[in-house]
XYZ file of C-alpha atoms in Angstrom:
786
model
C 0.052 -0.084 -0.554
C 1.575 3.142 -0.977
C 0.597 6.752 -0.678
C -1.799 6.858 -3.719
C -3.783 3.813 -2.352
C -4.130 5.605 0.928
C -5.536 8.344 -0.509
C -7.722 6.129 -1.906
C -8.633 4.386 0.748
C -9.882 8.514 2.449
C -12.606 9.363 -0.262
C -14.228 5.483 0.438
C -13.479 6.435 4.121
C -15.598 10.035 3.485
C -18.214 8.654 1.522
C -21.337 6.858 2.271
C -19.688 3.005 2.309
C -17.662 4.576 5.171
C -18.046 1.498 7.446
C -16.914 -0.563 4.074
C -13.892 1.351 3.898
C -12.207 2.122 7.107
C -12.586 -2.256 7.047
C -10.580 -2.094 3.570
C -7.835 0.347 5.115
C -7.265 -2.129 7.832
C -7.239 -5.024 5.870
C -4.609 -2.312 3.227
C -2.662 -1.817 6.168
C -2.817 -6.111 7.739
C -0.979 -6.688 3.897
C 1.188 -4.084 4.387
C 2.886 -5.345 7.541
C 2.133 -9.429 6.160
C 4.437 -8.034 3.351
C 7.531 -6.214 5.674
C 7.698 -9.257 7.089
C 7.986 -12.323 4.730
C 8.840 -9.390 1.472
C 12.656 -8.269 3.083
C 14.263 -5.392 0.887
C 15.994 -6.310 -1.847
C 19.412 -4.956 -0.574
C 22.669 -4.571 -2.515
C 22.169 -6.250 -6.547
C 24.413 -7.265 -8.993
C 24.261 -6.080 -13.049
C 24.679 -8.703 -15.402
C 25.031 -9.058 -19.062
C 25.315 -12.330 -20.606
C 28.579 -11.349 -22.326
C 30.468 -12.324 -25.290
C 29.817 -16.357 -26.696
C 31.769 -18.910 -25.500
C 30.400 -21.309 -27.976
C 26.975 -23.402 -28.946
C 24.734 -26.224 -28.659
C 22.800 -27.550 -32.306
C 19.572 -29.172 -31.346
C 16.481 -29.729 -32.689
C 14.548 -26.516 -34.799
C 18.253 -24.252 -33.064
C 19.557 -25.201 -30.597
C 21.644 -22.961 -27.459
C 24.378 -20.214 -27.553
C 26.332 -20.018 -24.274
C 28.101 -16.809 -23.604
C 30.631 -15.624 -20.423
C 27.176 -14.803 -18.253
C 24.830 -16.784 -20.178
C 23.141 -19.167 -22.011
C 19.927 -18.543 -24.364
C 18.086 -20.869 -26.631
C 16.616 -20.671 -29.671
C 13.893 -23.244 -30.776
C 12.137 -22.847 -33.389
C 8.093 -24.737 -34.066
C 7.074 -26.636 -36.406
C 3.680 -23.848 -36.051
C 6.761 -21.013 -37.532
C 6.680 -19.390 -33.514
C 9.843 -18.888 -32.411
C 11.087 -19.683 -28.667
C 14.132 -17.936 -26.637
C 14.688 -18.219 -23.374
C 17.653 -17.477 -21.324
C 19.766 -18.832 -18.296
C 18.482 -22.130 -19.415
C 14.822 -21.232 -19.448
C 12.533 -23.716 -21.407
C 9.463 -22.783 -22.821
C 7.891 -24.639 -19.656
C 5.936 -24.760 -17.235
C 4.026 -21.925 -18.804
C 0.190 -21.225 -18.358
C -0.044 -19.036 -21.235
C 0.897 -22.382 -23.510
C -2.995 -24.589 -23.938
C -0.433 -27.951 -22.954
C 3.101 -28.867 -24.581
C 5.048 -27.458 -26.314
C 4.467 -27.302 -30.101
C 7.513 -29.233 -31.393
C 10.218 -28.202 -32.843
C 10.630 -27.739 -36.788
C 13.790 -30.039 -37.874
C 14.259 -28.287 -41.039
C 15.251 -25.651 -39.267
C 18.975 -25.422 -37.807
C 21.465 -23.353 -36.142
C 24.629 -21.676 -37.985
C 27.007 -19.490 -37.865
C 27.047 -15.931 -39.174
C 29.187 -13.337 -39.454
C 31.374 -11.159 -37.121
C 31.200 -14.390 -34.705
C 27.008 -14.822 -34.437
C 25.227 -17.911 -35.109
C 21.783 -17.799 -36.743
C 18.732 -19.799 -36.850
C 17.567 -20.161 -40.827
C 13.221 -20.653 -41.038
C 10.576 -21.329 -43.686
C 9.444 -17.565 -41.977
C 11.562 -16.334 -40.511
C 15.312 -15.955 -39.162
C 17.336 -14.659 -36.069
C 20.451 -13.803 -35.641
C 22.761 -13.788 -32.584
C 25.698 -11.284 -32.183
C 27.955 -12.195 -29.915
C 27.178 -10.226 -27.347
C 23.349 -11.276 -27.633
C 21.706 -8.992 -29.342
C 18.938 -10.723 -30.882
C 17.486 -9.973 -35.062
C 13.913 -11.134 -36.113
C 13.908 -10.578 -40.285
C 11.635 -11.769 -42.122
C 12.995 -14.320 -44.998
C 14.478 -12.006 -47.197
C 16.360 -10.075 -44.589
C 14.719 -7.038 -43.735
C 14.658 -6.799 -39.587
C 11.628 -6.015 -37.842
C 13.141 -6.166 -34.270
C 16.022 -5.790 -32.591
C 15.955 -6.815 -28.298
C 20.108 -5.958 -27.172
C 21.596 -7.411 -25.125
C 19.246 -8.113 -21.803
C 20.799 -7.059 -18.273
C 19.524 -8.262 -14.657
C 19.500 -7.156 -11.692
C 20.605 -10.690 -8.972
C 19.976 -9.454 -4.847
C 23.007 -10.131 -3.050
C 22.298 -11.768 -0.580
C 20.061 -14.504 -3.457
C 16.793 -14.040 -4.058
C 14.405 -13.656 -7.401
C 16.250 -11.470 -10.654
C 14.628 -8.526 -11.840
C 15.533 -8.266 -15.283
C 15.111 -5.641 -18.982
C 15.400 -5.847 -22.687
C 15.937 -2.713 -24.840
C 14.640 -3.071 -28.594
C 13.931 -1.952 -31.318
C 11.918 -1.657 -34.218
C 11.150 0.331 -38.132
C 11.354 3.999 -37.785
C 7.464 3.374 -38.731
C 5.589 0.717 -36.614
C 3.383 1.266 -34.028
C 2.077 -1.008 -31.154
C -0.419 -2.921 -30.752
C -1.580 -5.569 -28.089
C -0.395 -5.394 -23.998
C -4.676 -6.739 -22.652
C -7.141 -4.381 -22.467
C -5.796 -0.559 -22.164
C -8.607 1.908 -22.279
C -6.413 4.639 -24.204
C -5.618 2.082 -27.541
C -5.612 0.463 -29.907
C -2.904 2.099 -31.062
C -0.492 2.516 -27.346
C 1.114 6.131 -27.895
C 4.620 6.794 -26.237
C 4.168 5.605 -22.134
C 4.053 3.393 -19.858
C 2.335 0.291 -19.524
C 1.780 -1.127 -16.076
C 1.888 -5.619 -16.104
C -0.063 -6.081 -13.787
C -3.183 -7.052 -13.604
C -6.169 -3.876 -12.598
C -8.876 -2.802 -10.234
C -9.018 0.874 -10.998
C -11.458 1.656 -8.096
C -13.469 3.790 -9.458
C -15.357 3.881 -13.570
C -12.731 4.247 -15.412
C -11.992 5.702 -19.506
C -8.857 6.378 -22.523
C -6.629 7.839 -20.199
C -6.354 5.002 -16.667
C -3.408 2.341 -16.929
C -3.796 -0.820 -15.686
C -7.360 -1.689 -15.980
C -8.181 -5.728 -15.298
C -6.605 -7.100 -18.099
C -2.623 -7.081 -19.082
C -0.592 -9.178 -20.984
C 3.061 -8.895 -21.997
C 1.971 -9.796 -26.083
C 3.223 -6.549 -28.431
C 2.461 -6.798 -31.996
C 4.345 -4.365 -33.820
C 2.483 -3.316 -37.380
C 5.650 -1.856 -40.513
C 5.872 -1.593 -43.457
C 8.490 -4.968 -43.844
C 5.648 -6.724 -41.611
C 4.101 -7.975 -38.404
C 5.244 -9.912 -35.891
C 3.556 -10.410 -32.441
C 5.999 -10.552 -29.425
C 5.933 -12.308 -25.919
C 7.843 -12.912 -22.726
C 6.410 -15.684 -20.892
C 6.623 -14.350 -17.415
C 4.153 -13.325 -15.042
C 5.299 -10.994 -12.471
C 4.823 -6.969 -12.022
C 6.360 -5.448 -14.776
C 5.957 -2.281 -17.532
C 5.489 -2.223 -20.684
C 7.674 1.503 -22.049
C 7.363 2.230 -25.410
C 9.106 5.268 -27.555
C 7.645 5.625 -30.729
C 10.267 5.967 -34.209
C 10.817 8.607 -36.952
C 10.826 8.930 -40.135
C 14.353 11.455 -41.682
C 14.459 13.028 -44.335
C 16.615 10.414 -45.895
C 18.518 7.591 -45.568
C 20.054 6.741 -41.514
C 18.121 9.375 -40.538
C 15.070 7.149 -39.479
C 15.229 6.666 -34.877
C 12.599 3.753 -34.504
C 11.201 2.733 -32.439
C 11.937 1.452 -29.365
C 10.336 -0.860 -26.553
C 11.829 -1.355 -22.923
C 10.208 -4.338 -20.758
C 10.514 -4.940 -16.780
C 9.934 -7.784 -15.018
C 10.436 -7.736 -11.496
C 10.961 -11.505 -11.697
C 10.202 -14.835 -13.449
C 12.348 -16.276 -16.820
C 13.395 -14.491 -19.518
C 11.696 -16.115 -21.700
C 9.352 -15.434 -24.488
C 7.962 -15.835 -28.116
C 8.229 -13.824 -32.033
C 5.817 -14.876 -34.472
C 5.806 -13.086 -37.872
C 3.679 -12.461 -40.431
C -0.312 -11.710 -42.007
C -1.822 -10.461 -38.976
C -4.706 -13.454 -40.035
C -1.467 -16.732 -39.440
C 0.299 -14.643 -36.997
C -2.713 -14.597 -34.737
C -4.064 -18.020 -35.910
C -0.051 -19.362 -34.986
C -0.721 -17.930 -31.268
C -3.495 -19.857 -30.889
C -2.191 -22.598 -31.924
C 0.170 -21.948 -29.224
C -2.145 -20.919 -26.438
C -5.447 -22.495 -27.418
C -8.136 -22.003 -29.541
C -10.906 -19.497 -28.622
C -13.872 -21.256 -26.647
C -16.683 -21.508 -28.802
C -19.510 -19.305 -27.112
C -23.463 -21.007 -27.228
C -25.183 -19.848 -30.564
C -27.160 -17.551 -27.675
C -24.271 -16.552 -26.152
C -24.355 -14.358 -29.112
C -27.573 -12.602 -29.265
C -28.116 -9.634 -26.255
C -28.245 -9.259 -22.873
C -28.638 -7.234 -19.974
C -27.453 -6.961 -17.073
C -29.940 -7.067 -13.533
C -27.815 -5.520 -10.788
C -28.991 -4.112 -7.477
C -30.997 -5.953 -4.894
C -33.495 -6.983 -8.031
C -35.608 -10.314 -7.079
C -37.750 -12.220 -9.734
C -40.724 -9.763 -9.830
C -38.030 -7.129 -11.771
C -36.484 -9.932 -13.924
C -39.947 -10.987 -15.348
C -40.686 -6.883 -15.098
C -37.876 -6.809 -17.448
C -38.379 -9.054 -19.110
C -42.131 -8.322 -20.148
C -40.271 -4.723 -20.582
C -38.288 -6.250 -24.189
C -41.248 -8.434 -24.756
C -44.195 -6.007 -25.533
C -42.162 -3.592 -26.661
C -40.731 -6.532 -29.516
C -36.893 -5.765 -27.760
C -34.839 -8.740 -28.420
C -33.760 -10.476 -25.497
C -31.768 -13.514 -24.876
C -30.037 -13.289 -21.840
C -30.324 -11.808 -18.000
C -27.536 -11.189 -15.883
C -28.172 -11.638 -12.890
C -25.362 -9.929 -10.124
C -24.193 -9.967 -6.802
C -27.447 -9.482 -5.365
C -29.370 -12.332 -6.214
C -26.390 -14.534 -3.767
C -27.808 -14.676 -0.121
C -25.850 -12.062 1.867
C -24.255 -10.632 -1.177
C -21.472 -13.999 -1.857
C -21.126 -17.495 -3.030
C -23.125 -19.442 -4.282
C -26.271 -19.657 -2.223
C -29.332 -18.527 -4.104
C -30.796 -15.601 -2.011
C -34.162 -17.213 -1.270
C -36.306 -14.011 0.125
C -35.502 -13.017 -3.794
C -35.825 -15.393 -5.679
C -38.731 -18.474 -4.024
C -38.801 -20.097 -7.545
C -35.170 -19.462 -8.879
C -35.371 -23.005 -11.071
C -39.269 -22.523 -12.078
C -38.243 -18.595 -13.076
C -35.063 -20.185 -15.227
C -37.430 -22.723 -17.477
C -40.356 -20.261 -17.599
C -37.599 -18.374 -18.947
C -35.772 -20.252 -21.278
C -38.743 -21.553 -23.289
C -38.902 -18.047 -24.619
C -35.780 -17.879 -25.379
C -33.728 -16.356 -22.865
C -31.205 -17.457 -20.354
C -30.190 -16.489 -16.760
C -26.341 -15.577 -15.720
C -25.318 -16.031 -12.549
C -22.217 -13.773 -11.237
C -19.662 -14.686 -9.175
C -16.712 -13.910 -6.852
C -13.841 -15.553 -5.947
C -14.068 -14.350 -2.811
C -15.557 -17.163 -0.026
C -16.956 -15.215 3.187
C -14.573 -16.356 6.594
C -17.492 -17.346 8.537
C -18.319 -21.381 10.483
C -21.147 -22.233 8.631
C -21.378 -20.896 5.499
C -20.745 -24.302 3.565
C -18.511 -22.828 0.836
C -16.187 -21.631 3.365
C -16.766 -24.960 5.319
C -16.009 -26.619 2.283
C -13.270 -24.964 1.545
C -11.340 -25.015 4.777
C -12.263 -29.114 3.831
C -9.835 -29.617 1.087
C -7.703 -26.994 2.477
C -8.911 -24.968 -0.607
C -7.426 -20.893 0.673
C -3.916 -18.631 0.214
C -2.452 -18.553 3.260
C 0.584 -16.186 4.613
C 3.943 -16.850 4.556
C 3.790 -18.118 8.194
C 1.423 -19.962 7.213
C -1.915 -18.442 8.368
C -5.104 -18.096 6.447
C -5.641 -14.891 4.566
C -8.139 -12.794 4.969
C -8.603 -9.807 3.170
C -12.183 -6.843 2.545
C -14.830 -8.784 -0.274
C -18.299 -7.139 -0.693
C -19.276 -9.689 1.935
C -17.015 -8.547 4.511
C -14.412 -10.218 5.365
C -13.436 -12.737 3.115
C -10.476 -15.580 2.186
C -10.040 -16.921 -0.667
C -9.052 -20.060 -3.013
C -5.243 -21.261 -4.707
C -7.216 -21.734 -8.076
C -3.082 -22.218 -9.493
C -4.326 -25.921 -6.946
C -5.266 -29.324 -8.919
C -7.041 -29.897 -5.664
C -8.525 -26.194 -5.150
C -10.243 -26.190 -9.299
C -11.870 -29.478 -9.080
C -13.478 -28.556 -6.014
C -14.495 -25.070 -7.353
C -15.827 -26.402 -10.580
C -17.691 -28.186 -8.272
C -19.543 -26.200 -6.650
C -21.161 -24.913 -9.930
C -24.081 -27.894 -10.025
C -26.122 -26.002 -7.385
C -25.985 -22.587 -10.267
C -26.778 -25.629 -12.829
C -29.756 -27.113 -11.256
C -31.407 -22.984 -10.189
C -30.749 -22.530 -13.709
C -28.435 -20.645 -14.682
C -26.875 -21.400 -18.735
C -24.157 -19.154 -17.919
C -21.480 -17.379 -15.646
C -19.279 -14.527 -15.454
C -16.780 -13.351 -12.783
C -15.902 -10.272 -11.163
C -13.647 -8.866 -8.961
C -11.320 -11.663 -9.418
C -8.151 -9.480 -10.068
C -8.447 -10.346 -6.880
C -10.018 -7.149 -5.665
C -11.164 -5.620 -2.662
C -14.631 -3.651 -2.656
C -13.928 -0.770 -3.922
C -10.213 -1.489 -4.860
C -7.348 1.311 -4.322
C -5.989 -0.285 -7.674
C -4.258 -3.238 -5.684
C -3.980 -6.975 -4.665
C -6.510 -7.548 -1.824
C -4.099 -10.295 -0.892
C -0.798 -9.379 0.107
C 1.807 -9.849 -1.714
C 4.076 -12.702 0.116
C 1.198 -14.757 0.102
C 1.775 -18.313 -0.783
C -0.074 -20.228 -3.383
C 0.594 -23.633 -4.716
C 1.800 -22.675 -8.939
C 0.583 -26.015 -9.844
C 3.299 -28.420 -7.418
C 6.850 -25.133 -8.526
C 5.468 -23.444 -5.217
C 5.757 -18.915 -4.907
C 4.179 -16.193 -4.335
C 1.517 -13.814 -5.658
C 3.652 -11.966 -7.135
C 4.531 -14.576 -9.308
C 0.423 -15.928 -8.834
C -1.234 -12.150 -9.187
C -1.954 -12.197 -12.659
C -2.872 -15.801 -13.589
C -5.157 -15.658 -10.742
C -8.722 -15.176 -13.033
C -6.671 -17.374 -15.249
C -6.907 -19.824 -13.051
C -10.590 -19.490 -11.234
C -11.541 -19.514 -15.355
C -10.136 -22.871 -15.891
C -11.586 -24.268 -13.242
C -14.649 -23.459 -13.192
C -14.833 -24.655 -17.387
C -13.184 -27.755 -16.468
C -16.041 -27.901 -13.563
C -18.513 -26.988 -16.308
C -17.657 -29.379 -18.870
C -17.608 -32.030 -16.198
C -20.922 -31.595 -15.083
C -22.318 -30.616 -17.861
C -20.939 -32.431 -21.174
C -23.723 -31.826 -23.268
C -23.477 -28.253 -23.309
C -20.183 -25.254 -24.105
C -20.246 -23.142 -21.584
C -20.781 -20.143 -21.398
C -18.100 -18.198 -19.172
C -16.412 -14.916 -18.770
C -14.178 -12.872 -16.757
C -13.362 -9.502 -15.412
C -9.983 -10.410 -15.507
C -7.242 -12.990 -16.679
C -3.610 -13.503 -18.444
C -2.831 -14.850 -21.655
C -4.863 -17.478 -22.909
C -7.715 -16.843 -20.889
C -9.287 -17.143 -24.463
C -9.262 -20.803 -23.682
C -12.046 -20.520 -21.134
C -14.340 -18.488 -21.762
C -14.566 -14.589 -22.998
C -13.990 -10.405 -20.846
C -16.149 -8.347 -20.983
C -15.186 -4.161 -20.178
C -15.537 -3.910 -16.167
C -16.473 -0.175 -14.354
C -16.502 1.995 -17.724
C -16.953 5.781 -16.630
C -20.661 6.719 -18.337
C -19.627 9.113 -20.806
C -18.074 9.749 -24.219
C -14.542 8.945 -23.484
C -16.626 5.902 -22.103
C -17.822 4.916 -25.373
C -14.179 5.329 -26.795
C -12.534 3.477 -24.572
C -14.914 0.608 -24.837
C -14.347 0.121 -28.005
C -10.476 -0.414 -27.971
C -11.038 -2.595 -25.400
C -12.787 -4.534 -27.616
C -9.566 -3.548 -30.759
C -6.936 -4.871 -28.666
C -8.099 -8.088 -27.094
C -8.919 -9.467 -29.751
C -5.019 -9.354 -31.566
C -3.901 -10.575 -28.226
C -5.896 -13.840 -28.853
C -9.411 -13.006 -27.034
C -11.685 -12.824 -29.729
C -15.084 -12.888 -27.019
C -14.859 -9.429 -25.070
C -17.690 -6.298 -24.969
C -18.492 -3.606 -22.497
C -21.529 -2.419 -20.952
C -23.607 -0.218 -23.050
C -24.519 2.136 -20.592
C -21.362 2.374 -19.303
C -21.207 1.113 -15.171
C -21.919 4.181 -13.591
C -24.296 7.509 -13.120
C -26.984 7.348 -16.452
C -26.018 8.080 -19.529
C -27.341 10.578 -21.954
C -30.378 9.395 -24.351
C -28.327 10.260 -27.203
C -24.512 8.386 -25.389
C -26.822 5.696 -25.175
C -28.727 4.980 -27.673
C -24.746 5.368 -29.559
C -23.408 3.688 -27.106
C -26.062 -0.016 -27.967
C -25.539 1.194 -31.777
C -21.579 -0.222 -31.359
C -22.525 -2.283 -28.982
C -24.141 -4.477 -31.749
C -21.932 -4.968 -33.402
C -19.635 -6.378 -31.132
C -19.038 -9.864 -29.756
C -20.284 -9.912 -26.569
C -23.757 -6.889 -26.818
C -24.576 -6.884 -22.737
C -26.472 -3.679 -22.501
C -26.186 -2.457 -17.953
C -29.318 -1.228 -16.271
C -30.251 -0.767 -12.458
C -30.999 0.524 -9.307
C -27.837 1.164 -8.861
C -25.846 2.336 -12.495
C -29.640 4.572 -13.699
C -31.952 4.305 -16.021
C -30.524 1.181 -18.183
C -33.356 0.159 -19.980
C -34.043 1.573 -23.796
C -37.799 2.984 -22.758
C -36.697 5.112 -20.097
C -34.568 7.767 -22.552
C -38.278 8.778 -24.452
C -39.712 6.982 -27.462
C -37.199 7.801 -30.191
C -34.368 6.806 -28.490
C -36.781 3.065 -28.164
C -37.642 2.754 -32.131
C -33.456 3.831 -32.943
C -32.822 0.522 -30.022
C -35.205 -1.731 -32.223
C -33.740 -0.955 -35.247
C -30.206 -2.130 -33.527
C -30.999 -4.965 -31.247
C -33.734 -6.299 -34.584
C -30.179 -5.575 -36.533
C -28.466 -8.018 -34.069
C -30.781 -11.119 -34.213
C -30.669 -10.620 -38.709
C -26.422 -11.107 -38.526
C -26.234 -13.327 -36.038
C -25.538 -16.715 -38.109
C -22.794 -13.750 -39.366
C -21.615 -13.692 -35.716
C -22.026 -17.341 -35.478
C -19.557 -18.322 -38.133
C -17.052 -15.475 -36.611
C -17.543 -17.657 -33.698
C -16.588 -20.816 -35.719
C -13.490 -19.224 -37.763
C -11.959 -17.632 -33.920
C -12.363 -20.871 -32.884
C -10.682 -22.726 -35.637
C -7.864 -20.402 -36.970
C -7.508 -16.894 -33.972
C -8.840 -14.397 -36.033
C -11.489 -11.848 -33.758
C -14.736 -10.989 -34.316
C -13.640 -7.032 -34.675
C -10.721 -6.674 -36.690
C -8.367 -2.723 -37.128
C -9.288 -1.713 -40.670
C -5.524 -2.551 -41.508
C -5.811 -5.931 -40.906
C -6.495 -7.169 -44.481
C -3.317 -4.299 -45.190
C -1.243 -3.238 -42.726
C 1.076 -1.495 -45.175
C -0.965 1.511 -45.330
C 0.185 3.412 -43.103
C -3.351 5.701 -42.817
C -4.940 2.082 -41.313
C -2.608 2.146 -38.908
C -3.797 5.530 -37.657
C -7.420 5.026 -38.252
C -8.676 4.284 -34.456
C -12.798 5.368 -34.621
C -13.540 2.031 -36.612
C -13.326 -1.259 -37.564
C -13.956 -3.975 -39.350
C -16.805 -6.554 -38.430
C -14.753 -10.160 -40.359
C -14.725 -10.172 -43.594
C -17.472 -7.677 -44.263
C -18.756 -4.684 -42.685
C -16.480 -1.699 -41.757
C -18.956 -0.134 -38.759
C -17.825 3.379 -38.136
C -19.465 3.793 -35.014
C -20.348 7.090 -33.680
C -18.077 8.459 -30.412
C -18.818 12.279 -29.827
C -22.486 14.634 -29.261
C -24.370 15.990 -31.655
C -22.607 14.389 -34.752
C -24.987 13.467 -37.728
C -22.315 13.020 -40.465
C -18.498 11.637 -40.251
C -15.174 11.273 -42.312
C -14.262 6.978 -42.743
C -10.875 5.565 -44.218
C -12.384 2.995 -46.213
C -9.764 0.233 -47.305
C -9.092 -0.718 -50.845
C -12.422 -2.160 -52.341
C -15.537 -1.023 -53.502
C -17.782 -0.166 -50.263
C -21.731 -0.206 -50.066
C -23.508 2.016 -46.826
C -25.859 -0.660 -45.917
C -29.235 0.937 -45.290
C -28.333 3.698 -48.258
C -26.902 0.879 -50.331
C -24.974 3.833 -52.032
C -21.094 2.959 -53.227
C -18.557 3.959 -52.194
C -14.272 2.682 -53.589
C -11.669 3.406 -51.251
C -8.464 3.675 -50.725
C -9.848 6.472 -49.665
C -11.747 8.916 -46.906
C -15.600 9.858 -47.705
C -18.110 12.003 -45.810
C -21.938 9.564 -44.541
C -24.384 10.332 -43.036
C -24.796 8.960 -39.142
C -27.821 9.837 -38.432
C -29.150 9.798 -34.586
C -31.528 6.849 -35.941
C -28.653 5.215 -37.531
C -24.657 3.954 -37.276
C -22.688 4.055 -40.396
C -22.881 -0.119 -41.420
C -20.509 -0.549 -44.848
C -20.580 -4.216 -46.717
C -17.800 -5.078 -48.513
C -18.245 -6.012 -52.510
C -18.572 -9.012 -53.350
C -19.616 -10.289 -49.448
C -21.747 -13.344 -48.582
C -23.150 -13.175 -45.986
C -25.350 -15.085 -43.538
C -28.475 -13.606 -41.898
C -31.906 -14.304 -40.556
C -34.539 -14.495 -42.934
C -38.148 -13.411 -41.836
C -38.770 -16.364 -41.151
C -36.469 -17.383 -39.059
C -34.593 -18.985 -41.569
C -31.253 -18.751 -42.336
C -30.838 -16.158 -45.625
C -27.416 -15.361 -47.869
C -27.650 -11.671 -47.572
C -24.782 -11.094 -50.956
C -23.566 -7.235 -52.035
C -22.778 -7.336 -55.529
C -19.358 -7.765 -56.741
C -17.657 -4.749 -58.247
C -17.243 -5.838 -62.445
C -15.004 -7.838 -63.322
C -14.197 -8.922 -60.242
C -15.255 -12.002 -57.408
C -16.543 -12.526 -54.017
C -17.101 -15.303 -51.839
C -17.909 -15.733 -47.961
C -18.469 -18.498 -45.412
C -21.325 -19.572 -43.289
C -21.387 -22.842 -40.617
C -24.549 -23.549 -39.733
C -24.573 -23.920 -36.368
C -28.533 -23.952 -34.569
C -27.722 -25.011 -30.885
C -24.876 -25.282 -27.914
C -23.845 -28.498 -28.240
C -20.300 -29.811 -29.867
C -20.924 -30.525 -32.672
C -18.262 -29.130 -35.533
C -20.667 -28.266 -38.407
C -19.052 -28.191 -41.546
C -17.741 -24.252 -43.734
C -19.964 -23.721 -47.107
C -17.537 -21.535 -49.099
C -19.881 -19.728 -51.419
C -18.724 -17.494 -54.067
C -20.418 -14.683 -55.751
C -19.734 -13.432 -59.009
C -21.116 -10.458 -61.639
C -23.237 -12.855 -65.113
C -24.179 -9.922 -67.196
C -26.594 -7.455 -65.316
C -26.777 -10.850 -62.525
C -24.855 -12.250 -59.593
C -24.408 -15.753 -59.571
C -24.218 -17.001 -56.195
C -22.478 -20.571 -56.620
C -21.829 -23.321 -53.195
C -18.302 -24.349 -53.419
C -18.158 -28.139 -53.071
C -15.435 -30.716 -53.794
C -17.761 -32.799 -56.001
C -17.853 -29.095 -57.568
C -19.611 -26.085 -57.543
C -23.601 -26.572 -56.673
C -26.889 -23.686 -55.752
C -26.933 -22.931 -52.782
C -28.881 -23.955 -49.903
C -30.472 -21.139 -49.073
C -32.324 -18.336 -50.341
C -30.248 -15.120 -52.140
C -30.983 -12.008 -51.117
C -28.920 -9.395 -53.811
C -27.701 -6.012 -52.655
C -26.002 -3.737 -54.704
C -27.414 -3.356 -57.563
C -28.929 -0.612 -57.730
């Protein structure tokens, strides 16, 4: 706890939650005392650099290069990813990897390079190591994408964990993306970005960093190509970025510079190069295929906050049905738990929850339950007693169970880095399923205190299993939520094997997509918060998390009718589409903003319902390829610098360009178009790219443009599937993919491929099959011919 935390504590003490604030302050001081005793000052340190090359040891996919004071291992995997590890570090164990590390590529060999260095040549990349330990990543044509300077370690003289620093250089024109969920992105400017999952303790906007999901994943886009770098250490750290600048002539460029500092952990990581699609596919093959949400989870969700009970749920559902507003899921917050915690339903507010859930399911609506990691420290609480019986809770260095302040009061916290604890926790979801819940969202899982002050609930010296290796919270903090999600996902797979689990978490780390998605957390209810919502989704997608979205309308306050509508119109095109309402959040249902907003909101909600088959297809493609639903405009043309700098629009799959309105009073906006022909999906007016065009953005809609030639699966008026085809430009063809998944099970439907071409004055659509082209099995509606 530092001075900033104390100031935040005083703010809470002075608020209406004074009693809660005082308990939180006491818990923070208790953490500080525990850490002061268990984590002595580092004392004197000894700096170390690799030194000069002493010898090499070739091996499969590369080999080891020995320096005077360190050793570097380079291995090219069969999927094209390059592993590097200093001081003998290998790729395992790692919480990021999905299972074992990929096999080495036998074609990649370690061979001498000039000036006493060495290199590994592979199909997609060449890695060159200098005699002093600098590492260059080059394209097959020899263009340098990245140059890592020799690293530096600081080792305590009296023994202990070494901290380290790695400096790198990239092209002068390079731009940086990624690092998890960053409200100030997706293009990351000069600055320091902390790698420590954090609840900011208040509604946040673009100026707040870090947030709930941080990842040491850099996506660098330059004229020479795209590459992803992952530093595989879960410790607290920072990434400092200085953007490069191109000079007036050769030799006058100032390269982009990056500095990664970590408080501990191995100095190791992965590099992958290629097109954006290839890079994300390689990343997914390394860290795991994204979880496939059930079809209903791709529809419209609404969150019921506060303490509303069964009648409030019925009011919300009836309100949507009476006004013709699609609704697929209702999320119940902490108020539906007995005592605001645990896995026990409040019987006073929800006396017949299973019957309510069954009734709603008949109308196509599912219930989703919140879950916090904190367990109220009270004998007689069945979750607490069950966890105590299996020794589930985190202990401090002296062996005492750690207690912290949470929403339910004084609480203890499961150690999700222990396999036994994950099994126990996963079994708790049986009660939730029996109550009729179909999905779950994890909150406060950084873990954080109620009214957090930017720090963890657990002392940094708290002990964790780390799956048998042992360690403290400094190493476990960033993967705490990841391991909680794993526990829930594995438990749900065991409890309900025929249904795909639906799970998303506020916090997480690299590889979290294996278990589900995430949402924005407590984004501020203002226009900057709306902009931050888009930044988070784009940045997370580039880090391999395709399923995410904000709380539409923001977390706090009461949005203006215009802000609410613009947020809703954006959310309708994001993977997780969740509106946010309830007493504490102010107005949250569309009909509360007047008849004009209600009518425009109905259009946006029905358009999401119409596009549901498109979202289903994108979900299947994300699982198979790692490609996000929502992509930056430069996705298909990373060499286009104008697209690299565009942050206020995005691509939805290959077919649509969405240009949300992110400021008040806008009824016309500029849109940057990639190459090709684009149609306004309402007026069907055609635009030619690359260009910047002005398009209408009335209050009734945001600009959405369709790519010429796109074949898009949509829901027809009769509820069946229909192909919406946007006319190709003359002399060109188009196409699209369809994955017709109508269920929630594990069957893997085939990918259907369609092509569209002009034939005289009409457009012909065919389905591509192994035995030749054929007629589409769905109705076809051609647009854009006018």
